Protein backbone atom coordinates (compact mmCIF):
# COMPACT_ATOMS: atom_id res chain seq x y z
CA UNK A 1 0.00 0.00 0.00
CA UNK A 2 1.50 3.32 -1.10
CA UNK A 3 1.69 6.04 1.54
CA UNK A 4 0.60 9.25 -0.20
CA UNK A 5 0.88 12.83 1.03
CA UNK A 6 -1.57 14.84 -1.04
CA UNK A 7 -0.93 18.60 -1.01
CA UNK A 8 -4.28 20.33 -1.31
CA UNK A 9 -5.52 23.90 -1.55
CA UNK A 10 -6.20 26.53 -4.16
CA UNK A 11 -3.41 27.20 -6.65
CA UNK A 12 -0.91 29.98 -5.83
CA UNK A 13 -1.02 29.00 -2.15
CA UNK A 14 2.55 27.72 -1.96
CA UNK A 15 2.05 24.02 -2.60
CA UNK A 16 4.94 23.81 -5.08
CA UNK A 17 7.34 25.26 -2.52
CA UNK A 18 6.13 22.80 0.11
CA UNK A 19 6.50 19.96 -2.37
CA UNK A 20 10.03 20.95 -3.38
CA UNK A 21 11.19 21.06 0.23
CA UNK A 22 9.48 17.79 1.10
CA UNK A 23 11.20 16.26 -1.92
CA UNK A 24 14.60 16.93 -0.35
CA UNK A 25 13.81 14.71 2.63
CA UNK A 26 15.05 11.11 2.72
CA UNK A 27 12.36 8.57 2.02
CA UNK A 28 10.23 11.03 0.02
CA UNK A 29 9.52 11.05 -3.72
CA UNK A 30 7.79 14.24 -4.96
CA UNK A 31 5.76 13.66 -8.13
CA UNK A 32 4.37 17.12 -8.86
CA UNK A 33 0.76 17.58 -9.95
CA UNK A 34 -0.20 14.08 -11.03
CA UNK A 35 -3.66 15.33 -12.03
CA UNK A 36 -2.05 16.86 -15.15
CA UNK A 37 0.15 13.86 -16.00
CA UNK A 38 -2.41 12.31 -18.37
CA UNK A 39 -2.66 15.28 -20.74
CA UNK A 40 0.47 17.38 -20.32
CA UNK A 41 2.93 14.52 -20.03
CA UNK A 42 1.60 11.34 -21.62
CA UNK A 43 -0.16 13.13 -24.48
CA UNK A 44 1.65 16.49 -24.87
CA UNK A 45 5.11 15.26 -23.80
CA UNK A 46 5.91 18.39 -21.78
CA UNK A 47 9.03 18.68 -19.66
CA UNK A 48 9.63 16.83 -16.42
CA UNK A 49 11.11 18.79 -13.50
CA UNK A 50 14.49 17.31 -14.42
CA UNK A 51 14.33 19.25 -17.70
CA UNK A 52 13.87 16.27 -20.03
CA UNK A 53 10.76 15.65 -22.07
CA UNK A 54 8.45 13.26 -20.27
CA UNK A 55 9.10 10.54 -22.84
CA UNK A 56 12.84 10.96 -22.32
CA UNK A 57 12.84 10.86 -18.51
CA UNK A 58 14.17 7.54 -17.26
CA UNK A 59 12.35 7.83 -13.94
CA UNK A 60 8.92 8.31 -15.49
CA UNK A 61 9.58 5.67 -18.14
CA UNK A 62 10.21 3.12 -15.39
CA UNK A 63 7.12 4.27 -13.49
CA UNK A 64 5.00 3.81 -16.60
CA UNK A 65 6.37 0.33 -17.19
CA UNK A 66 5.69 -0.76 -13.61
CA UNK A 67 2.22 0.82 -13.43
CA UNK A 68 0.77 0.03 -16.86
CA UNK A 69 3.33 -1.89 -18.86
CA UNK A 70 4.22 1.38 -20.57
CA UNK A 71 2.48 4.75 -20.92
CA UNK A 72 1.26 3.76 -24.37
CA UNK A 73 -1.14 1.36 -22.64
CA UNK A 74 -2.94 4.17 -20.80
CA UNK A 75 -6.27 5.14 -22.35
CA UNK A 76 -6.03 8.90 -21.80
CA UNK A 77 -9.47 9.48 -23.29
CA UNK A 78 -10.92 7.13 -20.67
CA UNK A 79 -9.07 8.97 -17.88
CA UNK A 80 -10.50 12.27 -19.15
CA UNK A 81 -14.01 10.82 -19.34
CA UNK A 82 -13.76 9.54 -15.79
CA UNK A 83 -12.40 12.88 -14.61
CA UNK A 84 -15.35 14.71 -16.13
CA UNK A 85 -17.77 12.23 -14.57
CA UNK A 86 -16.43 12.23 -11.01
CA UNK A 87 -13.67 14.79 -10.40
CA UNK A 88 -15.46 18.12 -10.38
CA UNK A 89 -16.11 20.48 -7.48
CA UNK A 90 -19.86 20.02 -7.99
CA UNK A 91 -19.46 16.30 -7.27
CA UNK A 92 -17.91 16.82 -3.82
CA UNK A 93 -21.20 16.70 -1.86
CA UNK A 94 -22.01 13.34 -3.43
CA UNK A 95 -18.48 12.00 -2.90
CA UNK A 96 -18.51 13.15 0.72
CA UNK A 97 -21.90 11.77 1.69
CA UNK A 98 -22.28 8.55 -0.31
CA UNK A 99 -22.25 5.27 1.60
CA UNK A 100 -20.42 3.74 -1.37
CA UNK A 101 -18.84 5.37 -4.39
CA UNK A 102 -19.92 4.35 -7.91
CA UNK A 103 -17.59 2.12 -9.97
CA UNK A 104 -16.34 5.12 -11.98
CA UNK A 105 -14.85 6.67 -8.84
CA UNK A 106 -12.94 3.49 -8.01
CA UNK A 107 -11.76 3.12 -11.61
CA UNK A 108 -10.51 6.71 -11.73
CA UNK A 109 -8.79 6.44 -8.34
CA UNK A 110 -7.07 3.24 -9.50
CA UNK A 111 -5.16 5.11 -12.23
CA UNK A 112 -3.60 7.29 -9.52
CA UNK A 113 -3.02 4.43 -7.09
CA UNK A 114 -1.05 2.55 -9.74
CA UNK A 115 1.15 5.59 -10.42
CA UNK A 116 1.79 6.12 -6.71
CA UNK A 117 2.68 2.47 -6.09
CA UNK A 118 4.99 2.33 -9.09
CA UNK A 119 6.72 5.60 -8.16
CA UNK A 120 7.31 4.34 -4.62
CA UNK A 121 8.77 1.10 -5.97
CA UNK A 122 11.00 2.78 -8.55
CA UNK A 123 12.30 5.42 -6.14
CA UNK A 124 12.45 3.21 -3.06
CA UNK A 125 10.64 5.96 -1.13
CA UNK A 126 8.44 5.47 1.93
CA UNK A 127 6.20 8.36 0.93
CA UNK A 128 5.17 9.83 -2.41
CA UNK A 129 3.93 13.42 -2.64
CA UNK A 130 1.21 14.50 -5.06
CA UNK A 131 0.76 18.28 -5.22
CA UNK A 132 -2.33 18.12 -7.47
CA UNK A 133 -4.19 20.45 -5.06
CA UNK A 134 -7.67 19.68 -6.45
CA UNK A 135 -10.15 19.16 -3.61
CA UNK A 136 -12.41 16.97 -5.75
CA UNK A 137 -9.48 14.64 -6.53
CA UNK A 138 -8.71 14.32 -2.82
CA UNK A 139 -12.33 13.29 -2.22
CA UNK A 140 -12.01 10.69 -5.00
CA UNK A 141 -8.78 9.31 -3.57
CA UNK A 142 -10.35 8.64 -0.19
CA UNK A 143 -12.25 5.82 -1.92
CA UNK A 144 -9.04 4.16 -3.14
CA UNK A 145 -8.62 1.08 -0.99
CA UNK A 146 -4.94 0.51 -1.76
CA UNK A 147 -3.36 3.82 -0.72
CA UNK A 148 -2.64 5.29 2.70
CA UNK A 149 -3.92 8.83 2.05
CA UNK A 150 -2.73 11.74 4.18
CA UNK A 151 -3.67 15.27 3.15
CA UNK A 152 -1.67 18.42 3.88
CA UNK A 153 -4.11 21.30 3.45
CA UNK A 154 -2.04 24.35 2.44
CA UNK A 155 -3.72 27.69 3.17
CA UNK A 156 -2.53 31.15 2.18
CA UNK A 157 -4.12 34.54 2.81
CA UNK A 158 -6.89 34.86 0.20
CA UNK A 159 -5.75 38.37 -0.74
CA UNK A 160 -2.25 37.16 -1.53
CA UNK A 161 -3.68 34.30 -3.55
CA UNK A 162 -5.96 36.68 -5.45
CA UNK A 163 -3.07 38.98 -6.34
CA UNK A 164 -0.94 36.05 -7.51
CA UNK A 165 -3.71 34.87 -9.85
CA UNK A 166 -3.67 38.26 -11.61
CA UNK A 167 0.01 38.00 -12.59
CA UNK A 168 1.25 36.74 -15.93
CA UNK A 169 3.41 33.63 -15.48
CA UNK A 170 4.83 31.72 -18.43
CA UNK A 171 4.97 27.93 -18.46
CA UNK A 172 8.63 26.95 -19.14
CA UNK A 173 7.63 23.37 -19.98
CA UNK A 174 5.94 24.73 -23.12
CA UNK A 175 9.12 26.60 -24.05
CA UNK A 176 7.34 29.93 -23.54
CA UNK A 177 4.40 29.11 -25.81
CA UNK A 178 1.78 29.23 -23.03
CA UNK A 179 1.03 31.10 -19.81
CA UNK A 180 -0.51 29.84 -16.58
CA UNK A 181 -4.23 30.45 -16.05
CA UNK A 182 -5.28 33.82 -14.63
CA UNK A 183 -8.36 34.64 -12.51
CA UNK A 184 -9.98 37.88 -11.46
CA UNK A 185 -9.84 38.64 -7.69
CA UNK A 186 -13.57 37.99 -7.39
CA UNK A 187 -13.31 34.61 -9.10
CA UNK A 188 -10.28 33.54 -7.06
CA UNK A 189 -12.05 34.56 -3.83
CA UNK A 190 -14.97 32.28 -4.62
CA UNK A 191 -12.62 29.42 -5.51
CA UNK A 192 -10.59 30.01 -2.34
CA UNK A 193 -13.71 29.60 -0.22
CA UNK A 194 -14.94 26.53 -2.08
CA UNK A 195 -11.69 24.56 -2.15
CA UNK A 196 -10.67 25.28 1.42
CA UNK A 197 -14.13 24.37 2.70
CA UNK A 198 -13.91 21.11 0.75
CA UNK A 199 -10.75 20.11 2.62
CA UNK A 200 -12.47 20.83 5.91
CA UNK A 201 -15.25 18.49 4.81
CA UNK A 202 -12.69 15.83 3.90
CA UNK A 203 -11.34 15.86 7.46
CA UNK A 204 -14.87 15.30 8.77
CA UNK A 205 -15.07 12.16 6.62
CA UNK A 206 -12.21 10.54 8.49
CA UNK A 207 -9.29 11.37 6.20
CA UNK A 208 -6.10 12.42 8.00
CA UNK A 209 -5.71 16.15 7.29
CA UNK A 210 -2.93 18.45 8.51
CA UNK A 211 -3.48 22.16 7.94
CA UNK A 212 -0.44 24.24 7.02
CA UNK A 213 -0.41 28.01 6.67
CA UNK A 214 1.93 29.18 3.91
CA UNK A 215 3.06 32.18 5.95
CA UNK A 216 4.03 30.04 8.95
CA UNK A 217 5.81 27.56 6.70
CA UNK A 218 8.07 30.30 5.37
CA UNK A 219 8.64 31.78 8.81
CA UNK A 220 9.58 28.42 10.37
CA UNK A 221 10.36 25.95 7.55
CA UNK A 222 12.41 23.59 9.70
CA UNK A 223 9.81 23.05 12.43
CA UNK A 224 6.95 22.93 9.92
CA UNK A 225 8.73 20.28 7.85
CA UNK A 226 9.31 18.21 10.98
CA UNK A 227 5.58 18.41 11.75
CA UNK A 228 4.70 17.24 8.24
CA UNK A 229 7.28 14.48 8.55
CA UNK A 230 5.63 13.25 11.74
CA UNK A 231 2.23 13.44 10.05
CA UNK A 232 3.55 11.40 7.11
CA UNK A 233 5.07 8.76 9.38
CA UNK A 234 8.68 9.63 8.56
CA UNK A 235 11.43 9.19 11.14
CA UNK A 236 13.40 12.33 10.50
CA UNK A 237 16.66 13.31 12.17
CA UNK A 238 18.09 16.85 12.47
CA UNK A 239 20.67 16.10 9.79
CA UNK A 240 17.92 15.30 7.30
CA UNK A 241 17.17 19.02 7.06
CA UNK A 242 20.75 20.07 6.29
CA UNK A 243 19.56 21.45 2.95
CA UNK A 244 17.85 24.27 4.88
CA UNK A 245 19.88 27.35 5.74
CA UNK A 246 19.08 30.73 7.23
CA UNK A 247 16.47 32.00 4.79
CA UNK A 248 17.26 29.61 1.97
CA UNK A 249 17.03 26.01 0.80
CA UNK A 250 19.39 24.08 -1.46
CA UNK A 251 17.33 22.09 -3.98
CA UNK A 252 18.34 19.09 -6.02
CA UNK A 253 16.88 17.89 -9.31
CA UNK A 254 13.33 16.57 -9.05
CA UNK A 255 10.92 14.69 -11.30
CA UNK A 256 7.81 16.82 -10.97
CA UNK A 257 5.26 15.86 -13.62
CA UNK A 258 3.61 19.30 -13.71
CA UNK A 259 3.17 22.44 -11.64
CA UNK A 260 4.54 25.89 -10.88
CA UNK A 261 7.77 26.90 -12.71
CA UNK A 262 9.59 26.61 -9.35
CA UNK A 263 9.72 22.87 -10.00
CA UNK A 264 12.61 23.50 -12.40
CA UNK A 265 14.68 25.37 -9.79
CA UNK A 266 17.94 23.67 -8.84
CA UNK A 267 20.43 25.08 -6.34
CA UNK A 268 19.87 27.81 -3.78
CA UNK A 269 16.34 29.12 -3.38
CA UNK A 270 15.60 32.12 -1.18
CA UNK A 271 12.77 31.49 1.28
CA UNK A 272 10.82 34.68 1.73
CA UNK A 273 7.18 35.64 2.03
CA UNK A 274 5.61 37.23 -1.01
CA UNK A 275 3.46 39.97 0.51
CA UNK A 276 3.42 42.19 -2.58
CA UNK A 277 -0.38 42.10 -2.48
CA UNK A 278 -0.38 44.45 0.52
CA UNK A 279 0.80 47.33 -1.66
CA UNK A 280 0.08 46.08 -5.19
CA UNK A 281 -3.46 44.67 -5.01
CA UNK A 282 -5.81 47.65 -5.60
CA UNK A 283 -7.74 48.65 -2.46
CA UNK A 284 -11.10 47.95 -4.10
CA UNK A 285 -10.08 44.42 -5.03
CA UNK A 286 -8.51 43.86 -1.63
CA UNK A 287 -11.74 44.87 0.09
CA UNK A 288 -13.76 42.62 -2.23
CA UNK A 289 -11.64 39.54 -1.50
CA UNK A 290 -11.54 40.35 2.20
CA UNK A 291 -15.32 40.66 2.37
CA UNK A 292 -16.03 37.47 0.39
CA UNK A 293 -13.53 35.41 2.36
CA UNK A 294 -13.90 37.09 5.78
CA UNK A 295 -15.41 34.15 7.74
CA UNK A 296 -12.76 31.67 6.63
CA UNK A 297 -9.92 34.19 6.88
CA UNK A 298 -10.86 34.68 10.53
CA UNK A 299 -11.17 30.92 11.06
CA UNK A 300 -7.64 30.42 9.74
CA UNK A 301 -6.26 33.24 11.89
CA UNK A 302 -5.73 35.91 9.24
CA UNK A 303 -6.38 39.48 10.42
CA UNK A 304 -8.77 41.64 8.44
CA UNK A 305 -7.88 45.23 7.70
CA UNK A 306 -10.20 47.82 9.22
CA UNK A 307 -11.48 48.85 5.81
CA UNK A 308 -12.46 45.23 5.06
CA UNK A 309 -14.25 44.55 8.34
CA UNK A 310 -16.81 47.34 8.02
Tab-separated table of C-alpha atoms in Angstrom:
chain	number	residue	atom	x	y	z
A	1	UNK	CA	0.000	0.000	0.000
A	2	UNK	CA	1.505	3.316	-1.096
A	3	UNK	CA	1.690	6.042	1.538
A	4	UNK	CA	0.599	9.247	-0.200
A	5	UNK	CA	0.877	12.827	1.025
A	6	UNK	CA	-1.570	14.840	-1.044
A	7	UNK	CA	-0.931	18.600	-1.011
A	8	UNK	CA	-4.284	20.329	-1.306
A	9	UNK	CA	-5.516	23.896	-1.553
A	10	UNK	CA	-6.199	26.532	-4.157
A	11	UNK	CA	-3.410	27.200	-6.655
A	12	UNK	CA	-0.912	29.979	-5.825
A	13	UNK	CA	-1.019	28.998	-2.153
A	14	UNK	CA	2.552	27.723	-1.962
A	15	UNK	CA	2.054	24.018	-2.600
A	16	UNK	CA	4.937	23.808	-5.082
A	17	UNK	CA	7.339	25.261	-2.521
A	18	UNK	CA	6.132	22.803	0.110
A	19	UNK	CA	6.499	19.956	-2.373
A	20	UNK	CA	10.034	20.955	-3.376
A	21	UNK	CA	11.193	21.065	0.233
A	22	UNK	CA	9.482	17.792	1.098
A	23	UNK	CA	11.199	16.265	-1.920
A	24	UNK	CA	14.599	16.935	-0.349
A	25	UNK	CA	13.810	14.708	2.630
A	26	UNK	CA	15.052	11.114	2.722
A	27	UNK	CA	12.356	8.567	2.022
A	28	UNK	CA	10.229	11.029	0.016
A	29	UNK	CA	9.525	11.055	-3.724
A	30	UNK	CA	7.794	14.236	-4.961
A	31	UNK	CA	5.755	13.663	-8.129
A	32	UNK	CA	4.368	17.123	-8.864
A	33	UNK	CA	0.755	17.584	-9.951
A	34	UNK	CA	-0.198	14.081	-11.034
A	35	UNK	CA	-3.660	15.329	-12.034
A	36	UNK	CA	-2.050	16.861	-15.150
A	37	UNK	CA	0.145	13.861	-16.002
A	38	UNK	CA	-2.412	12.314	-18.366
A	39	UNK	CA	-2.660	15.280	-20.744
A	40	UNK	CA	0.467	17.383	-20.317
A	41	UNK	CA	2.931	14.516	-20.026
A	42	UNK	CA	1.595	11.343	-21.624
A	43	UNK	CA	-0.156	13.132	-24.485
A	44	UNK	CA	1.655	16.487	-24.869
A	45	UNK	CA	5.113	15.256	-23.795
A	46	UNK	CA	5.907	18.390	-21.785
A	47	UNK	CA	9.031	18.680	-19.659
A	48	UNK	CA	9.634	16.830	-16.418
A	49	UNK	CA	11.108	18.788	-13.498
A	50	UNK	CA	14.485	17.306	-14.419
A	51	UNK	CA	14.326	19.245	-17.704
A	52	UNK	CA	13.875	16.270	-20.032
A	53	UNK	CA	10.762	15.649	-22.072
A	54	UNK	CA	8.448	13.256	-20.266
A	55	UNK	CA	9.101	10.542	-22.840
A	56	UNK	CA	12.841	10.959	-22.318
A	57	UNK	CA	12.837	10.864	-18.510
A	58	UNK	CA	14.174	7.535	-17.258
A	59	UNK	CA	12.346	7.827	-13.940
A	60	UNK	CA	8.916	8.311	-15.490
A	61	UNK	CA	9.585	5.674	-18.143
A	62	UNK	CA	10.211	3.119	-15.393
A	63	UNK	CA	7.117	4.267	-13.485
A	64	UNK	CA	4.997	3.808	-16.599
A	65	UNK	CA	6.374	0.331	-17.192
A	66	UNK	CA	5.688	-0.759	-13.610
A	67	UNK	CA	2.218	0.819	-13.431
A	68	UNK	CA	0.770	0.033	-16.859
A	69	UNK	CA	3.329	-1.894	-18.862
A	70	UNK	CA	4.225	1.383	-20.567
A	71	UNK	CA	2.477	4.749	-20.924
A	72	UNK	CA	1.262	3.760	-24.374
A	73	UNK	CA	-1.135	1.359	-22.641
A	74	UNK	CA	-2.938	4.167	-20.796
A	75	UNK	CA	-6.269	5.140	-22.348
A	76	UNK	CA	-6.029	8.903	-21.803
A	77	UNK	CA	-9.471	9.477	-23.288
A	78	UNK	CA	-10.919	7.125	-20.672
A	79	UNK	CA	-9.073	8.974	-17.881
A	80	UNK	CA	-10.503	12.270	-19.153
A	81	UNK	CA	-14.013	10.821	-19.342
A	82	UNK	CA	-13.764	9.535	-15.793
A	83	UNK	CA	-12.402	12.877	-14.606
A	84	UNK	CA	-15.347	14.714	-16.133
A	85	UNK	CA	-17.767	12.231	-14.573
A	86	UNK	CA	-16.434	12.229	-11.010
A	87	UNK	CA	-13.673	14.791	-10.400
A	88	UNK	CA	-15.456	18.122	-10.382
A	89	UNK	CA	-16.109	20.476	-7.479
A	90	UNK	CA	-19.855	20.024	-7.989
A	91	UNK	CA	-19.455	16.299	-7.267
A	92	UNK	CA	-17.907	16.817	-3.816
A	93	UNK	CA	-21.203	16.705	-1.859
A	94	UNK	CA	-22.014	13.344	-3.428
A	95	UNK	CA	-18.480	12.003	-2.901
A	96	UNK	CA	-18.509	13.148	0.718
A	97	UNK	CA	-21.902	11.766	1.688
A	98	UNK	CA	-22.283	8.552	-0.313
A	99	UNK	CA	-22.252	5.271	1.598
A	100	UNK	CA	-20.419	3.743	-1.367
A	101	UNK	CA	-18.838	5.373	-4.394
A	102	UNK	CA	-19.920	4.346	-7.908
A	103	UNK	CA	-17.592	2.124	-9.973
A	104	UNK	CA	-16.339	5.121	-11.981
A	105	UNK	CA	-14.849	6.672	-8.841
A	106	UNK	CA	-12.936	3.491	-8.011
A	107	UNK	CA	-11.758	3.120	-11.607
A	108	UNK	CA	-10.509	6.711	-11.734
A	109	UNK	CA	-8.787	6.436	-8.340
A	110	UNK	CA	-7.068	3.237	-9.500
A	111	UNK	CA	-5.163	5.109	-12.227
A	112	UNK	CA	-3.600	7.291	-9.520
A	113	UNK	CA	-3.016	4.433	-7.087
A	114	UNK	CA	-1.049	2.551	-9.742
A	115	UNK	CA	1.146	5.594	-10.422
A	116	UNK	CA	1.789	6.115	-6.712
A	117	UNK	CA	2.684	2.472	-6.086
A	118	UNK	CA	4.993	2.331	-9.095
A	119	UNK	CA	6.721	5.596	-8.158
A	120	UNK	CA	7.310	4.339	-4.616
A	121	UNK	CA	8.766	1.105	-5.967
A	122	UNK	CA	11.004	2.776	-8.554
A	123	UNK	CA	12.296	5.419	-6.141
A	124	UNK	CA	12.451	3.213	-3.058
A	125	UNK	CA	10.638	5.964	-1.128
A	126	UNK	CA	8.444	5.466	1.931
A	127	UNK	CA	6.199	8.362	0.927
A	128	UNK	CA	5.166	9.835	-2.413
A	129	UNK	CA	3.927	13.421	-2.636
A	130	UNK	CA	1.214	14.501	-5.061
A	131	UNK	CA	0.762	18.279	-5.220
A	132	UNK	CA	-2.326	18.124	-7.473
A	133	UNK	CA	-4.192	20.454	-5.056
A	134	UNK	CA	-7.669	19.675	-6.449
A	135	UNK	CA	-10.152	19.164	-3.613
A	136	UNK	CA	-12.405	16.968	-5.751
A	137	UNK	CA	-9.483	14.640	-6.530
A	138	UNK	CA	-8.714	14.322	-2.819
A	139	UNK	CA	-12.330	13.288	-2.224
A	140	UNK	CA	-12.015	10.693	-5.004
A	141	UNK	CA	-8.779	9.307	-3.568
A	142	UNK	CA	-10.349	8.639	-0.190
A	143	UNK	CA	-12.247	5.816	-1.922
A	144	UNK	CA	-9.041	4.156	-3.144
A	145	UNK	CA	-8.622	1.077	-0.989
A	146	UNK	CA	-4.944	0.511	-1.758
A	147	UNK	CA	-3.358	3.822	-0.719
A	148	UNK	CA	-2.639	5.290	2.695
A	149	UNK	CA	-3.919	8.827	2.050
A	150	UNK	CA	-2.732	11.742	4.183
A	151	UNK	CA	-3.671	15.269	3.146
A	152	UNK	CA	-1.672	18.415	3.883
A	153	UNK	CA	-4.109	21.300	3.447
A	154	UNK	CA	-2.041	24.346	2.437
A	155	UNK	CA	-3.716	27.685	3.168
A	156	UNK	CA	-2.529	31.154	2.180
A	157	UNK	CA	-4.122	34.545	2.813
A	158	UNK	CA	-6.887	34.862	0.202
A	159	UNK	CA	-5.746	38.367	-0.739
A	160	UNK	CA	-2.248	37.156	-1.525
A	161	UNK	CA	-3.683	34.299	-3.553
A	162	UNK	CA	-5.956	36.682	-5.453
A	163	UNK	CA	-3.069	38.980	-6.337
A	164	UNK	CA	-0.942	36.050	-7.514
A	165	UNK	CA	-3.707	34.868	-9.854
A	166	UNK	CA	-3.666	38.264	-11.611
A	167	UNK	CA	0.013	38.000	-12.587
A	168	UNK	CA	1.253	36.744	-15.927
A	169	UNK	CA	3.411	33.631	-15.485
A	170	UNK	CA	4.831	31.721	-18.432
A	171	UNK	CA	4.969	27.927	-18.464
A	172	UNK	CA	8.627	26.949	-19.139
A	173	UNK	CA	7.627	23.371	-19.979
A	174	UNK	CA	5.936	24.725	-23.115
A	175	UNK	CA	9.116	26.603	-24.051
A	176	UNK	CA	7.337	29.929	-23.536
A	177	UNK	CA	4.399	29.112	-25.808
A	178	UNK	CA	1.784	29.234	-23.027
A	179	UNK	CA	1.035	31.098	-19.805
A	180	UNK	CA	-0.509	29.843	-16.582
A	181	UNK	CA	-4.228	30.446	-16.050
A	182	UNK	CA	-5.283	33.816	-14.632
A	183	UNK	CA	-8.359	34.639	-12.514
A	184	UNK	CA	-9.979	37.882	-11.459
A	185	UNK	CA	-9.837	38.638	-7.693
A	186	UNK	CA	-13.573	37.994	-7.392
A	187	UNK	CA	-13.305	34.615	-9.095
A	188	UNK	CA	-10.277	33.536	-7.060
A	189	UNK	CA	-12.047	34.559	-3.830
A	190	UNK	CA	-14.972	32.279	-4.623
A	191	UNK	CA	-12.619	29.419	-5.514
A	192	UNK	CA	-10.587	30.007	-2.336
A	193	UNK	CA	-13.706	29.602	-0.220
A	194	UNK	CA	-14.938	26.526	-2.083
A	195	UNK	CA	-11.686	24.564	-2.149
A	196	UNK	CA	-10.667	25.284	1.424
A	197	UNK	CA	-14.132	24.373	2.696
A	198	UNK	CA	-13.912	21.108	0.747
A	199	UNK	CA	-10.754	20.110	2.617
A	200	UNK	CA	-12.465	20.830	5.909
A	201	UNK	CA	-15.248	18.488	4.810
A	202	UNK	CA	-12.690	15.825	3.903
A	203	UNK	CA	-11.342	15.859	7.460
A	204	UNK	CA	-14.874	15.295	8.766
A	205	UNK	CA	-15.075	12.159	6.621
A	206	UNK	CA	-12.212	10.537	8.490
A	207	UNK	CA	-9.290	11.372	6.203
A	208	UNK	CA	-6.103	12.418	8.001
A	209	UNK	CA	-5.709	16.155	7.288
A	210	UNK	CA	-2.930	18.449	8.511
A	211	UNK	CA	-3.484	22.158	7.940
A	212	UNK	CA	-0.443	24.239	7.018
A	213	UNK	CA	-0.407	28.012	6.672
A	214	UNK	CA	1.933	29.179	3.913
A	215	UNK	CA	3.060	32.176	5.947
A	216	UNK	CA	4.030	30.038	8.947
A	217	UNK	CA	5.808	27.556	6.702
A	218	UNK	CA	8.072	30.297	5.366
A	219	UNK	CA	8.641	31.777	8.806
A	220	UNK	CA	9.579	28.419	10.367
A	221	UNK	CA	10.360	25.953	7.553
A	222	UNK	CA	12.406	23.585	9.699
A	223	UNK	CA	9.810	23.050	12.428
A	224	UNK	CA	6.947	22.926	9.920
A	225	UNK	CA	8.733	20.275	7.846
A	226	UNK	CA	9.307	18.213	10.982
A	227	UNK	CA	5.582	18.410	11.747
A	228	UNK	CA	4.703	17.241	8.244
A	229	UNK	CA	7.276	14.479	8.550
A	230	UNK	CA	5.631	13.245	11.740
A	231	UNK	CA	2.234	13.443	10.055
A	232	UNK	CA	3.547	11.403	7.107
A	233	UNK	CA	5.069	8.763	9.384
A	234	UNK	CA	8.678	9.630	8.565
A	235	UNK	CA	11.433	9.185	11.145
A	236	UNK	CA	13.404	12.335	10.497
A	237	UNK	CA	16.659	13.305	12.168
A	238	UNK	CA	18.093	16.845	12.471
A	239	UNK	CA	20.669	16.104	9.788
A	240	UNK	CA	17.920	15.297	7.301
A	241	UNK	CA	17.171	19.021	7.065
A	242	UNK	CA	20.750	20.075	6.294
A	243	UNK	CA	19.562	21.454	2.946
A	244	UNK	CA	17.851	24.273	4.881
A	245	UNK	CA	19.882	27.351	5.742
A	246	UNK	CA	19.082	30.734	7.233
A	247	UNK	CA	16.471	32.001	4.795
A	248	UNK	CA	17.257	29.609	1.965
A	249	UNK	CA	17.028	26.010	0.796
A	250	UNK	CA	19.388	24.078	-1.465
A	251	UNK	CA	17.327	22.092	-3.980
A	252	UNK	CA	18.339	19.090	-6.022
A	253	UNK	CA	16.879	17.894	-9.307
A	254	UNK	CA	13.328	16.568	-9.047
A	255	UNK	CA	10.920	14.695	-11.299
A	256	UNK	CA	7.809	16.819	-10.970
A	257	UNK	CA	5.264	15.862	-13.616
A	258	UNK	CA	3.613	19.300	-13.711
A	259	UNK	CA	3.173	22.444	-11.635
A	260	UNK	CA	4.543	25.886	-10.880
A	261	UNK	CA	7.774	26.904	-12.708
A	262	UNK	CA	9.588	26.607	-9.353
A	263	UNK	CA	9.721	22.866	-9.998
A	264	UNK	CA	12.608	23.502	-12.403
A	265	UNK	CA	14.684	25.370	-9.789
A	266	UNK	CA	17.941	23.667	-8.843
A	267	UNK	CA	20.426	25.078	-6.336
A	268	UNK	CA	19.865	27.811	-3.780
A	269	UNK	CA	16.343	29.123	-3.379
A	270	UNK	CA	15.597	32.119	-1.176
A	271	UNK	CA	12.771	31.489	1.276
A	272	UNK	CA	10.816	34.684	1.731
A	273	UNK	CA	7.180	35.639	2.030
A	274	UNK	CA	5.606	37.225	-1.014
A	275	UNK	CA	3.461	39.973	0.505
A	276	UNK	CA	3.418	42.188	-2.582
A	277	UNK	CA	-0.379	42.097	-2.477
A	278	UNK	CA	-0.383	44.450	0.517
A	279	UNK	CA	0.796	47.326	-1.659
A	280	UNK	CA	0.080	46.083	-5.193
A	281	UNK	CA	-3.458	44.674	-5.012
A	282	UNK	CA	-5.807	47.651	-5.598
A	283	UNK	CA	-7.741	48.646	-2.464
A	284	UNK	CA	-11.099	47.952	-4.102
A	285	UNK	CA	-10.085	44.422	-5.035
A	286	UNK	CA	-8.505	43.858	-1.625
A	287	UNK	CA	-11.743	44.868	0.091
A	288	UNK	CA	-13.758	42.616	-2.233
A	289	UNK	CA	-11.643	39.540	-1.505
A	290	UNK	CA	-11.538	40.348	2.195
A	291	UNK	CA	-15.318	40.657	2.374
A	292	UNK	CA	-16.033	37.472	0.389
A	293	UNK	CA	-13.532	35.407	2.359
A	294	UNK	CA	-13.900	37.095	5.775
A	295	UNK	CA	-15.412	34.155	7.737
A	296	UNK	CA	-12.759	31.674	6.633
A	297	UNK	CA	-9.924	34.192	6.881
A	298	UNK	CA	-10.862	34.677	10.528
A	299	UNK	CA	-11.167	30.924	11.058
A	300	UNK	CA	-7.643	30.415	9.736
A	301	UNK	CA	-6.261	33.237	11.894
A	302	UNK	CA	-5.734	35.906	9.242
A	303	UNK	CA	-6.379	39.477	10.418
A	304	UNK	CA	-8.775	41.636	8.441
A	305	UNK	CA	-7.878	45.228	7.697
A	306	UNK	CA	-10.203	47.816	9.220
A	307	UNK	CA	-11.483	48.847	5.806
A	308	UNK	CA	-12.455	45.228	5.062
A	309	UNK	CA	-14.249	44.549	8.344
A	310	UNK	CA	-16.813	47.343	8.016
